CSV table of C-alpha atoms and ligand atoms in Angstrom, one decimal:
chain,number,residue,atom,x,y,z
A,1,MET,CA,-8.1,-11.8,-9.9
A,2,THR,CA,-7.4,-8.6,-7.9
A,3,TRP,CA,-7.1,-8.5,-4.3
A,4,TYR,CA,-10.4,-6.4,-4.0
A,5,GLU,CA,-12.4,-9.3,-5.9
A,6,ALA,CA,-10.7,-12.2,-3.7
A,7,THR,CA,-11.7,-10.2,-0.4
A,8,ALA,CA,-14.8,-8.2,-1.3
A,9,ARG,CA,-18.3,-8.5,0.0
A,10,PRO,CA,-20.2,-11.0,-2.4
A,11,ALA,CA,-22.5,-9.6,-5.1
A,12,PRO,CA,-25.9,-10.7,-6.2
A,13,HIS,CA,-26.3,-11.7,-10.0
A,14,ARG,CA,-28.0,-8.8,-11.6
A,15,PRO,CA,-29.5,-10.0,-14.9
A,16,PRO,CA,-29.0,-7.9,-18.4
A,17,LEU,CA,-31.7,-5.7,-19.5
A,18,ALA,CA,-34.3,-7.8,-21.4
A,19,GLY,CA,-36.8,-5.5,-23.8
A,20,ASP,CA,-37.9,-1.8,-23.7
A,21,LEU,CA,-38.1,0.3,-20.4
A,22,ALA,CA,-39.2,3.8,-19.8
A,23,ALA,CA,-37.6,5.6,-16.8
A,24,ASP,CA,-37.2,8.9,-15.2
A,25,VAL,CA,-33.4,8.5,-15.3
A,26,CYS,CA,-31.2,6.0,-17.0
A,27,VAL,CA,-27.6,6.0,-15.6
A,28,VAL,CA,-24.8,4.4,-17.8
A,29,GLY,CA,-21.8,3.0,-15.7
A,30,GLY,CA,-21.8,1.2,-12.6
A,31,GLY,CA,-18.8,3.0,-10.9
A,32,TYR,CA,-18.8,5.2,-8.0
A,33,ALA,CA,-20.3,8.2,-10.1
A,34,GLY,CA,-23.1,6.1,-11.6
A,35,LEU,CA,-24.2,4.3,-8.5
A,36,SER,CA,-24.2,7.4,-6.6
A,37,ALA,CA,-26.3,9.0,-9.0
A,38,ALA,CA,-28.8,6.2,-9.2
A,39,LEU,CA,-28.9,6.2,-5.4
A,40,HIS,CA,-29.6,9.8,-5.2
A,41,CYS,CA,-32.0,9.9,-8.2
A,42,ALA,CA,-33.9,6.7,-6.4
A,43,GLN,CA,-33.8,8.2,-3.1
A,44,ALA,CA,-35.4,11.4,-4.7
A,45,GLY,CA,-38.4,9.0,-6.2
A,46,LEU,CA,-37.4,8.9,-9.6
A,47,LYS,CA,-37.7,5.8,-11.5
A,48,THR,CA,-34.1,4.8,-12.2
A,49,VAL,CA,-32.4,2.4,-14.4
A,50,LEU,CA,-28.5,1.8,-14.4
A,51,LEU,CA,-27.0,0.1,-17.3
A,52,GLU,CA,-23.3,-1.5,-16.6
A,53,ALA,CA,-21.5,-3.2,-19.5
A,54,ALA,CA,-19.6,-5.5,-17.3
A,55,ALA,CA,-20.3,-5.7,-13.7
A,56,VAL,CA,-20.7,-3.3,-10.7
A,57,GLY,CA,-17.0,-2.2,-9.9
A,58,ALA,CA,-15.5,-3.5,-13.1
A,59,GLY,CA,-14.1,-0.2,-14.1
A,60,ALA,CA,-11.6,2.0,-12.0
A,61,SER,CA,-14.0,2.2,-8.9
A,62,GLY,CA,-13.3,-1.6,-8.3
A,63,ARG,CA,-9.5,-1.6,-8.7
A,64,ASN,CA,-8.1,1.7,-7.3
A,65,GLY,CA,-6.3,2.5,-4.3
A,66,GLY,CA,-9.2,3.1,-2.0
A,67,GLN,CA,-7.4,6.4,-1.1
A,68,ILE,CA,-9.6,9.3,0.3
A,69,HIS,CA,-7.8,12.6,-0.4
A,70,SER,CA,-8.7,16.2,0.8
A,71,GLY,CA,-9.1,19.1,-1.8
A,72,GLN,CA,-9.4,18.8,-5.5
A,73,ARG,CA,-6.6,17.0,-7.6
A,74,GLN,CA,-5.1,20.5,-7.9
A,75,ASP,CA,-4.0,22.1,-5.0
A,76,GLN,CA,-6.0,25.0,-3.7
A,77,ASP,CA,-3.2,27.7,-4.4
A,78,TRP,CA,-3.4,26.6,-8.0
A,79,LEU,CA,-7.2,26.9,-8.1
A,80,GLU,CA,-7.2,30.5,-6.1
A,81,LYS,CA,-4.6,31.6,-9.3
A,82,ARG,CA,-6.8,30.0,-12.0
A,83,PHE,CA,-10.3,30.6,-10.6
A,84,GLY,CA,-10.0,33.4,-8.1
A,85,ALA,CA,-10.6,33.2,-4.0
A,86,ASP,CA,-14.4,32.7,-4.3
A,87,GLU,CA,-14.6,30.1,-6.6
A,88,ALA,CA,-11.5,28.3,-5.1
A,89,ARG,CA,-13.5,28.5,-1.7
A,90,ARG,CA,-16.3,26.6,-3.7
A,91,PHE,CA,-14.1,23.9,-4.8
A,92,TRP,CA,-12.8,23.5,-1.4
A,93,ALA,CA,-16.4,23.4,0.2
A,94,LEU,CA,-17.4,20.8,-2.4
A,95,ALA,CA,-14.2,18.3,-1.7
A,96,GLU,CA,-15.0,18.6,2.1
A,97,GLU,CA,-18.5,17.7,1.2
A,98,ALA,CA,-17.2,14.8,-1.2
A,99,LYS,CA,-15.2,13.1,2.0
A,100,ALA,CA,-18.0,13.8,4.2
A,101,LEU,CA,-20.5,12.2,1.6
A,102,VAL,CA,-18.6,9.1,1.2
A,103,ARG,CA,-18.5,8.7,5.1
A,104,ARG,CA,-22.2,9.5,5.6
A,105,LEU,CA,-23.1,6.9,2.6
A,106,ILE,CA,-21.0,4.1,4.4
A,107,ALA,CA,-22.6,5.1,7.8
A,108,ASP,CA,-26.1,5.4,6.2
A,109,HIS,CA,-26.1,2.2,4.4
A,110,ALA,CA,-24.0,0.2,6.7
A,111,ILE,CA,-21.4,-0.4,4.1
A,112,ASP,CA,-18.8,-2.8,5.1
A,113,CYS,CA,-15.6,-1.5,3.3
A,114,ASP,CA,-12.6,-1.3,5.9
A,115,LEU,CA,-13.0,2.4,6.0
A,116,LYS,CA,-10.1,4.2,8.0
A,117,ASP,CA,-9.1,7.6,8.6
A,118,GLY,CA,-5.7,9.2,7.7
A,119,LEU,CA,-3.5,10.2,4.8
A,120,ILE,CA,0.1,11.1,4.7
A,121,HIS,CA,1.3,13.1,1.9
A,122,ALA,CA,4.9,12.4,1.7
A,123,ALA,CA,7.7,14.5,-0.1
A,124,TRP,CA,9.9,12.5,-2.4
A,125,LYS,CA,12.7,15.3,-3.4
A,126,PRO,CA,14.1,17.6,-0.7
A,127,ARG,CA,12.8,20.7,-2.5
A,128,GLU,CA,9.3,19.2,-2.1
A,129,ALA,CA,9.4,19.3,1.6
A,130,PRO,CA,9.2,23.1,2.1
A,131,ALA,CA,6.6,23.5,-0.5
A,132,LEU,CA,4.3,20.8,1.4
A,133,GLU,CA,4.9,22.8,4.7
A,134,ALA,CA,4.1,26.0,3.1
A,135,HIS,CA,1.1,24.6,1.7
A,136,ALA,CA,0.0,23.1,4.7
A,137,ALA,CA,0.5,26.6,6.4
A,138,HIS,CA,-1.6,28.1,3.6
A,139,MET,CA,-4.4,25.8,4.0
A,140,ARG,CA,-4.5,26.5,8.1
A,141,ALA,CA,-4.4,30.1,7.4
A,142,VAL,CA,-6.8,30.6,4.6
A,143,TYR,CA,-9.1,27.6,5.1
A,144,GLY,CA,-8.9,26.8,8.7
A,145,TYR,CA,-7.7,23.2,7.6
A,146,GLU,CA,-5.7,21.6,10.3
A,147,THR,CA,-2.9,18.9,9.5
A,148,THR,CA,0.2,17.9,11.1
A,149,TRP,CA,3.9,18.8,9.7
A,150,LEU,CA,6.2,15.9,9.8
A,151,ASP,CA,10.0,16.6,9.5
A,152,ARG,CA,12.1,14.1,7.8
A,153,ALA,CA,13.2,12.3,11.2
A,154,GLU,CA,9.5,12.3,12.0
A,155,THR,CA,8.3,11.2,8.8
A,156,ALA,CA,10.7,8.0,8.9
A,157,ARG,CA,8.8,7.1,12.4
A,158,TRP,CA,5.5,7.2,10.5
A,159,ILE,CA,6.8,5.5,7.4
A,160,ALA,CA,9.3,3.0,7.7
A,161,SER,CA,11.0,4.1,5.0
A,162,THR,CA,14.2,6.4,4.6
A,163,ARG,CA,12.9,7.7,1.3
A,164,TYR,CA,11.0,10.7,2.3
A,165,HIS,CA,12.3,14.3,3.2
A,166,GLY,CA,8.9,15.4,5.1
A,167,ALA,CA,5.5,14.9,5.1
A,168,VAL,CA,1.9,16.2,6.1
A,169,PHE,CA,-0.5,13.9,8.0
A,170,ASP,CA,-3.9,14.5,7.0
A,171,PRO,CA,-6.5,13.4,9.4
A,172,GLY,CA,-9.4,14.0,7.1
A,173,GLY,CA,-8.0,11.8,4.3
A,174,GLY,CA,-8.6,7.9,4.7
A,175,HIS,CA,-8.9,4.6,2.8
A,176,LEU,CA,-11.2,2.3,2.1
A,177,HIS,CA,-11.8,-1.3,0.2
A,178,ALA,CA,-12.7,0.1,-3.1
A,179,LEU,CA,-14.8,-2.9,-4.5
A,180,SER,CA,-16.8,-3.5,-1.3
A,181,TYR,CA,-17.6,0.2,-1.1
A,182,ALA,CA,-18.8,0.2,-5.1
A,183,ARG,CA,-20.8,-3.1,-4.3
A,184,GLY,CA,-22.4,-1.3,-1.0
A,185,LEU,CA,-23.3,1.6,-3.3
A,186,ALA,CA,-25.1,-1.0,-5.5
A,187,ALA,CA,-27.1,-2.6,-2.9
A,188,ALA,CA,-27.8,0.6,-1.3
A,189,ALA,CA,-29.3,2.2,-4.7
A,190,GLU,CA,-31.4,-1.2,-5.2
A,191,ARG,CA,-32.9,-0.8,-1.7
A,192,ALA,CA,-33.5,3.0,-2.7
A,193,GLY,CA,-35.5,1.5,-5.6
A,194,ALA,CA,-33.1,1.5,-8.7
A,195,ALA,CA,-32.9,-1.3,-11.1
A,196,ILE,CA,-29.3,-2.4,-12.1
A,197,HIS,CA,-28.6,-4.5,-15.1
A,198,GLU,CA,-25.4,-5.7,-15.2
A,199,ALA,CA,-23.7,-7.1,-18.9
A,200,THR,CA,-25.5,-4.4,-20.7
A,201,ARG,CA,-23.5,-2.0,-22.8
A,202,ALA,CA,-25.1,1.2,-23.9
A,203,LEU,CA,-24.3,1.3,-27.6
A,204,ALA,CA,-25.6,4.5,-28.5
A,205,VAL,CA,-27.5,7.6,-27.0
A,206,ALA,CA,-29.7,9.8,-28.7
A,207,PRO,CA,-32.4,12.4,-28.0
A,208,ALA,CA,-35.8,11.1,-28.0
A,209,PRO,CA,-39.4,12.9,-27.4
A,210,GLY,CA,-39.4,14.0,-23.9
A,211,GLY,CA,-35.8,13.1,-23.2
A,212,ALA,CA,-33.3,10.7,-24.6
A,213,ALA,CA,-33.0,6.9,-25.3
A,214,VAL,CA,-30.3,4.5,-24.7
A,215,ARG,CA,-29.8,1.5,-27.1
A,216,THR,CA,-28.5,-1.8,-25.8
A,217,ALA,CA,-28.3,-5.0,-27.7
A,218,SER,CA,-31.1,-6.3,-25.5
A,219,GLY,CA,-33.4,-3.5,-25.2
A,220,THR,CA,-33.8,0.3,-25.1
A,221,VAL,CA,-34.1,2.5,-22.3
A,222,THR,CA,-36.3,5.8,-22.9
A,223,ALA,CA,-35.7,8.4,-20.0
A,224,GLN,CA,-36.4,12.1,-19.2
A,225,HIS,CA,-32.5,12.4,-18.5
A,226,VAL,CA,-29.6,10.1,-19.2
A,227,ILE,CA,-26.6,10.3,-17.0
A,228,LEU,CA,-23.5,9.2,-18.7
A,229,ALA,CA,-20.9,8.2,-15.8
A,230,CYS,CA,-18.9,5.7,-17.8
A,231,ASP,CA,-15.3,7.8,-17.5
A,232,THR,CA,-12.6,6.4,-19.5
A,233,TRP,CA,-15.3,4.9,-22.0
A,234,LEU,CA,-17.2,8.1,-22.4
A,235,GLY,CA,-15.9,8.7,-26.0
A,236,ASP,CA,-17.7,5.6,-27.1
A,237,LEU,CA,-21.0,7.4,-26.6
A,238,ASP,CA,-20.0,11.0,-26.8
A,239,PRO,CA,-16.7,11.6,-28.7
A,240,ALA,CA,-16.5,15.4,-28.2
A,241,ALA,CA,-16.6,15.0,-24.3
A,242,GLY,CA,-14.6,11.9,-24.2
A,243,ALA,CA,-11.8,13.8,-26.0
A,244,ARG,CA,-11.5,16.1,-22.9
A,245,ALA,CA,-9.9,13.0,-21.1
A,246,LEU,CA,-7.5,10.2,-21.8
A,247,PRO,CA,-6.6,6.9,-20.0
A,248,ILE,CA,-3.7,6.4,-18.5
A,249,ASN,CA,-2.9,3.0,-16.8
A,250,SER,CA,-2.0,2.8,-13.1
A,251,PHE,CA,-0.9,-0.4,-11.6
A,252,ILE,CA,-1.2,-1.9,-8.2
A,253,GLY,CA,0.3,-4.8,-6.3
A,254,VAL,CA,-0.6,-6.6,-3.0
A,255,THR,CA,2.2,-8.3,-1.0
A,256,ALA,CA,1.7,-11.7,0.7
A,257,PRO,CA,0.3,-11.2,4.4
A,258,LEU,CA,2.9,-9.7,6.4
A,259,GLY,CA,1.6,-10.5,10.0
A,260,GLU,CA,-0.1,-7.8,11.9
A,261,ALA,CA,3.0,-6.6,13.7
A,262,ALA,CA,5.1,-6.4,10.6
A,263,ALA,CA,2.3,-4.7,8.7
A,264,ARG,CA,1.8,-2.1,11.5
A,265,ALA,CA,5.6,-1.4,11.7
A,266,LEU,CA,5.3,-0.1,8.0
A,267,ILE,CA,2.8,2.6,8.8
A,268,PRO,CA,2.0,2.5,12.5
A,269,SER,CA,-0.7,5.2,12.1
A,270,GLY,CA,-2.9,2.7,9.8
A,271,ALA,CA,-3.2,5.9,7.3
A,272,ALA,CA,-2.9,5.7,3.6
A,273,VAL,CA,0.2,7.4,2.1
A,274,ALA,CA,0.6,9.2,-1.1
A,275,ASP,CA,3.9,10.9,-2.4
A,276,THR,CA,4.7,13.9,-4.4
A,277,LYS,CA,5.8,12.2,-7.7
A,278,PHE,CA,4.3,12.9,-11.0
A,279,ALA,CA,3.8,9.2,-11.4
A,280,VAL,CA,2.4,9.0,-7.8
A,281,ASP,CA,3.1,6.0,-5.2
A,282,TYR,CA,0.1,5.4,-3.3
A,283,TYR,CA,-0.1,2.7,-0.8
A,284,ARG,CA,-1.4,1.3,2.6
A,285,VAL,CA,-1.8,-1.5,4.6
A,286,THR,CA,-5.1,-3.7,4.2
A,287,ALA,CA,-7.3,-5.3,7.0
A,288,ASP,CA,-5.5,-8.7,6.3
A,289,HIS,CA,-2.2,-7.3,7.0
A,290,ARG,CA,-0.9,-7.0,3.5
A,291,LEU,CA,0.9,-3.9,1.7
A,292,LEU,CA,-1.5,-2.7,-1.1
A,293,PHE,CA,0.8,-0.5,-3.2
A,294,GLY,CA,0.2,1.5,-6.3
A,295,GLY,CA,3.1,2.7,-8.4
A,296,GLY,CA,4.1,2.8,-12.1
A,297,GLU,CA,1.9,4.0,-14.9
A,298,THR,CA,2.0,3.3,-18.6
A,299,TYR,CA,0.9,5.8,-21.2
A,300,THR,CA,-0.3,3.2,-23.9
A,301,ALA,CA,-2.9,0.5,-24.2
A,302,ARG,CA,-0.3,-2.1,-23.3
A,303,TYR,CA,0.2,-3.7,-19.9
A,304,PRO,CA,3.8,-4.7,-18.9
A,305,ARG,CA,4.4,-8.5,-19.6
A,306,ASP,CA,5.4,-9.3,-15.9
A,307,LEU,CA,3.1,-7.3,-13.8
A,308,LYS,CA,4.2,-8.4,-10.5
A,309,ALA,CA,7.7,-7.7,-11.3
A,310,PHE,CA,6.6,-4.3,-12.5
A,311,VAL,CA,4.7,-3.5,-9.2
A,312,ALA,CA,7.5,-4.8,-7.2
A,313,ARG,CA,10.1,-2.3,-8.2
A,314,PRO,CA,8.3,0.9,-6.7
A,315,ILE,CA,7.4,-1.2,-3.6
A,316,HIS,CA,11.2,-2.3,-3.0
A,317,ARG,CA,12.5,1.6,-3.7
A,318,VAL,CA,10.2,2.5,-0.7
A,319,PHE,CA,10.4,-0.5,1.4
A,320,PRO,CA,13.6,-2.6,0.6
A,321,GLN,CA,13.0,-4.7,3.7
A,322,LEU,CA,10.1,-6.4,1.5
A,323,LYS,CA,12.6,-7.5,-0.7
A,324,ASP,CA,11.9,-11.3,0.0
A,325,VAL,CA,8.2,-10.9,0.3
A,326,ALA,CA,6.0,-12.5,-2.5
A,327,ILE,CA,3.6,-10.3,-4.7
A,328,ASP,CA,0.4,-12.1,-4.5
A,329,TYR,CA,-1.8,-9.8,-6.7
A,330,ALA,CA,-1.0,-7.4,-9.4
A,331,TRP,CA,-3.4,-5.7,-11.7
A,332,GLY,CA,-3.8,-2.3,-13.6
A,333,GLY,CA,-6.9,-0.1,-14.1
A,334,PRO,CA,-7.7,3.0,-16.6
A,335,VAL,CA,-7.3,6.5,-14.8
A,336,GLY,CA,-9.0,9.1,-16.9
A,337,VAL,CA,-7.1,12.2,-16.9
A,338,THR,CA,-8.1,15.9,-18.2
A,339,ILE,CA,-5.5,18.4,-19.3
A,340,SER,CA,-6.1,20.5,-16.3
A,341,ARG,CA,-6.5,17.5,-14.0
A,342,MET,CA,-10.1,19.2,-13.1
A,343,PRO,CA,-13.0,16.6,-13.6
A,344,HIS,CA,-15.3,17.5,-16.7
A,345,PHE,CA,-18.9,18.1,-16.0
A,346,GLY,CA,-21.4,18.8,-18.4
A,347,TRP,CA,-24.3,18.5,-20.9
A,348,ASN,CA,-24.7,16.8,-24.5
A,349,GLY,CA,-28.1,18.5,-25.1
A,350,PRO,CA,-30.9,19.2,-22.5
A,351,SER,CA,-31.5,15.6,-21.5
A,352,ILE,CA,-28.1,14.1,-21.4
A,353,LEU,CA,-25.4,14.7,-18.7
A,354,PHE,CA,-21.8,13.6,-17.9
A,355,ALA,CA,-19.1,13.8,-15.4
A,356,HIS,CA,-15.7,12.0,-15.9
A,357,GLY,CA,-12.0,12.6,-15.8
A,358,PHE,CA,-11.4,12.4,-12.0
A,359,SER,CA,-7.7,12.5,-12.8
A,360,GLY,CA,-6.8,9.8,-10.1
A,361,GLN,CA,-9.0,11.3,-7.4
A,362,GLY,CA,-12.4,9.7,-7.9
A,363,VAL,CA,-13.0,8.0,-4.8
A,364,ALA,CA,-14.4,11.0,-3.0
A,365,THR,CA,-14.9,13.3,-6.1
A,366,ALA,CA,-17.0,10.6,-8.2
A,367,THR,CA,-19.1,9.8,-5.5
A,368,LEU,CA,-20.0,13.6,-5.0
A,369,ALA,CA,-20.4,13.8,-9.0
A,370,GLY,CA,-23.1,11.3,-8.6
A,371,GLN,CA,-25.0,13.2,-6.2
A,372,LEU,CA,-24.5,16.5,-8.2
A,373,LEU,CA,-25.6,14.6,-11.6
A,374,ALA,CA,-28.7,13.6,-9.6
A,375,GLU,CA,-29.4,17.2,-8.5
A,376,ALA,CA,-28.9,18.7,-12.1
A,377,ALA,CA,-31.3,15.9,-13.5
A,378,ARG,CA,-33.8,17.3,-10.9
A,379,GLY,CA,-33.2,21.0,-12.1
A,380,THR,CA,-30.9,22.1,-9.4
A,381,LEU,CA,-27.7,23.0,-10.7
A,382,GLU,CA,-25.9,25.3,-8.4
A,383,ARG,CA,-23.3,23.0,-7.1
A,384,PHE,CA,-23.1,20.9,-10.6
A,385,ASP,CA,-22.4,24.2,-12.2
A,386,VAL,CA,-19.1,25.0,-10.1
A,387,PHE,CA,-17.7,22.0,-11.9
A,388,ALA,CA,-19.5,22.6,-15.2
A,389,ARG,CA,-18.3,26.0,-15.4
A,390,VAL,CA,-14.5,24.7,-15.7
A,391,LYS,CA,-13.5,25.0,-19.3
A,392,HIS,CA,-11.7,22.0,-20.9
A,393,ARG,CA,-9.6,21.7,-23.9
A,394,ALA,CA,-9.5,18.4,-26.0
A,395,PHE,CA,-6.2,16.6,-26.0
A,396,PRO,CA,-4.4,17.7,-29.1
A,397,GLY,CA,-3.5,15.4,-32.1
A,398,GLY,CA,-7.4,14.3,-33.1
A,399,ARG,CA,-8.5,10.7,-32.7
A,400,LEU,CA,-5.4,9.2,-34.1
A,401,LEU,CA,-2.3,11.0,-32.7
A,402,ARG,CA,-4.2,12.0,-29.1
A,403,ALA,CA,-3.1,9.0,-27.3
A,404,PRO,CA,0.7,8.8,-28.8
A,405,LEU,CA,1.3,12.4,-27.9
A,406,LEU,CA,-0.3,12.0,-24.5
A,407,ALA,CA,2.1,9.0,-24.2
A,408,LEU,CA,5.1,11.2,-25.2
A,409,GLY,CA,4.4,14.0,-22.7
A,410,MET,CA,3.5,11.9,-19.8
A,411,ALA,CA,6.7,9.6,-20.3
A,412,TRP,CA,8.6,13.1,-20.0
A,413,TYR,CA,7.1,14.3,-16.8
A,414,ALA,CA,7.5,10.8,-15.4
A,415,LEU,CA,11.2,11.0,-16.2
A,416,LYS,CA,11.5,14.0,-14.2
A,417,ASP,CA,10.6,12.3,-11.0
A,418,ARG,CA,13.7,10.3,-11.5
A,419,LEU,CA,16.2,13.3,-12.2
B,1,FAD,C1,-5.2,1.9,-10.5
B,1,FAD,C2,-6.1,3.0,-10.1
B,1,FAD,C3,-5.9,3.6,-8.9
B,1,FAD,C4,-6.7,4.7,-8.5
B,1,FAD,N1,-6.5,5.2,-7.1
B,1,FAD,C5,-7.2,5.9,-6.7
B,1,FAD,C6,-7.2,6.4,-5.2
B,1,FAD,O1,-6.6,5.9,-4.5
B,1,FAD,N2,-7.9,7.7,-4.9
B,1,FAD,C7,-8.7,8.0,-5.8
B,1,FAD,O2,-9.6,9.0,-5.5
B,1,FAD,N3,-8.9,7.6,-7.0
B,1,FAD,C8,-8.1,6.7,-7.7
B,1,FAD,N4,-8.3,6.2,-8.6
B,1,FAD,C9,-9.4,6.8,-9.4
B,1,FAD,C10,-10.7,6.4,-9.2
B,1,FAD,O3,-10.7,4.9,-9.1
B,1,FAD,C11,-11.9,6.8,-10.3
B,1,FAD,O4,-11.5,8.2,-10.7
B,1,FAD,C12,-13.3,6.4,-10.1
B,1,FAD,O5,-13.4,5.3,-9.8
B,1,FAD,C13,-14.3,6.9,-11.2
B,1,FAD,O6,-15.3,6.5,-11.1
B,1,FAD,P1,-16.4,6.4,-12.4
B,1,FAD,O7,-17.5,5.8,-11.7
B,1,FAD,O8,-16.3,7.7,-12.9
B,1,FAD,O9,-15.9,5.4,-13.5
B,1,FAD,P2,-15.5,3.8,-13.7
B,1,FAD,O10,-15.4,3.3,-12.0
B,1,FAD,O11,-14.5,3.6,-14.3
B,1,FAD,O12,-16.9,3.1,-13.9
B,1,FAD,C14,-17.1,3.4,-15.4
B,1,FAD,C15,-18.0,2.3,-15.5
B,1,FAD,O13,-18.9,2.4,-16.9
B,1,FAD,C16,-19.1,1.1,-17.3
B,1,FAD,N5,-19.1,1.4,-18.7
B,1,FAD,C17,-18.3,2.0,-19.7
B,1,FAD,N6,-18.9,2.1,-20.9
B,1,FAD,C18,-20.3,1.8,-20.8
B,1,FAD,C19,-21.2,1.6,-21.8
B,1,FAD,N7,-20.8,2.0,-23.0
B,1,FAD,N8,-22.3,1.0,-21.2
B,1,FAD,C20,-22.5,0.5,-19.7
B,1,FAD,N9,-21.6,0.7,-19.0
B,1,FAD,C21,-20.3,1.3,-19.4
B,1,FAD,C22,-17.7,0.3,-17.0
B,1,FAD,O14,-17.7,-1.0,-17.4
B,1,FAD,C23,-17.4,0.6,-15.7
B,1,FAD,O15,-17.8,-0.1,-15.0
B,1,FAD,C24,-7.6,5.2,-9.5
B,1,FAD,C25,-7.8,4.7,-10.2
B,1,FAD,C26,-7.1,3.6,-10.7
B,1,FAD,C27,-7.4,2.7,-12.2
């Protein structure tokens, strides 16, 4: 069991699909992207049915670090070089909208998910500190986005660790309880009129008269539009799109309760922290005064045998003072990454659309993706197309070699973190 499952708001039982249905929109996948799509479609008055293979939040959305980041997964200067200043501004505006959307949905639907403001981006290596500071200056000068630069000594006051060489405090970032947020979105979608069927795996999607049909073991949903929001599993239903992202496993450990004072001493601001490593460490203190720490990745399907020991290593590297504290929970989850680290949005024919590959930054971006998918299903493409214009290459190697080649490449970059 994850810490999220142990502490989340309870969820109702949602029966599987039974029989054939007709709808305006059929959404496949009950993570942030699918739930937000279903909510926005239902709010627009569309008859909406969501099919989830397991349970709401069973994928990455119920087991992630809960961190809300500013910007896209790629920095603005990368986006400016790759797409030009105007398009980079559009990406920035959408990223700001994504954070605002998360906060708005939580407020509008009274989602009880421990939302807290603030995120610290910390430099792991000495040479990364000036680069972080320069990036913060660029964001202030070009986008008017204010953050606070913390030098090495100041950083040690914000994070009780001697590991970092400087940091940027971003008041616009934040964190939340990942599974309670997903469950809150599901409840909001249902109140807006969407039907959610759990334990209902989509087996195939195909064009059908007037739209497309989604076949499951217990019935078929025929709809004008089908929204595929199944992230790392997209390849099962659309192999060509699925080949544009591959899963890597990220792992999270949660300590035993530290007590309020000791927990606050680790990160007095209560902000989340993410560092500059390729295999990033990301962590925060929870509402019940534990440290929730994501760190360590694997690039094959296999999980480490002793997960608690695996997640303890990065925790103790940053906070050696926690060496004697038990790890109560440890789990992993699949992060869908694209080659460019930009999410992949698109169409498979006129009635089937998808968004996936949020590359480790899906709390805000997948929520926004759901809204943009709903807009696109209703014929408004302007914002959807900002993402859909990004060209994506399939990972090389074909079906058999793709995963091992990715593993090799990722392992090389992760090794560079240690050099
Ligand atoms: C360990 C971990 C830590 C992370 N930390 C962060 C973080 O701190 N901040 C951040 O921004 N992002 C983070 N991410 C990434 C973020 O969680 C994801 O980008 C986001 O949740 C993706 O949402 P989604 O709705 O696209 O996919 P998912 O949440 O994976 O949902 C897809 C759903 O589709 C269902 N499904 C799949 N196939 C089918 C089918 N055939 N039929 C029916 N249903 C199907 C699955 O069961 C699943 O529930 C993290 C991810 C992981 C794994």
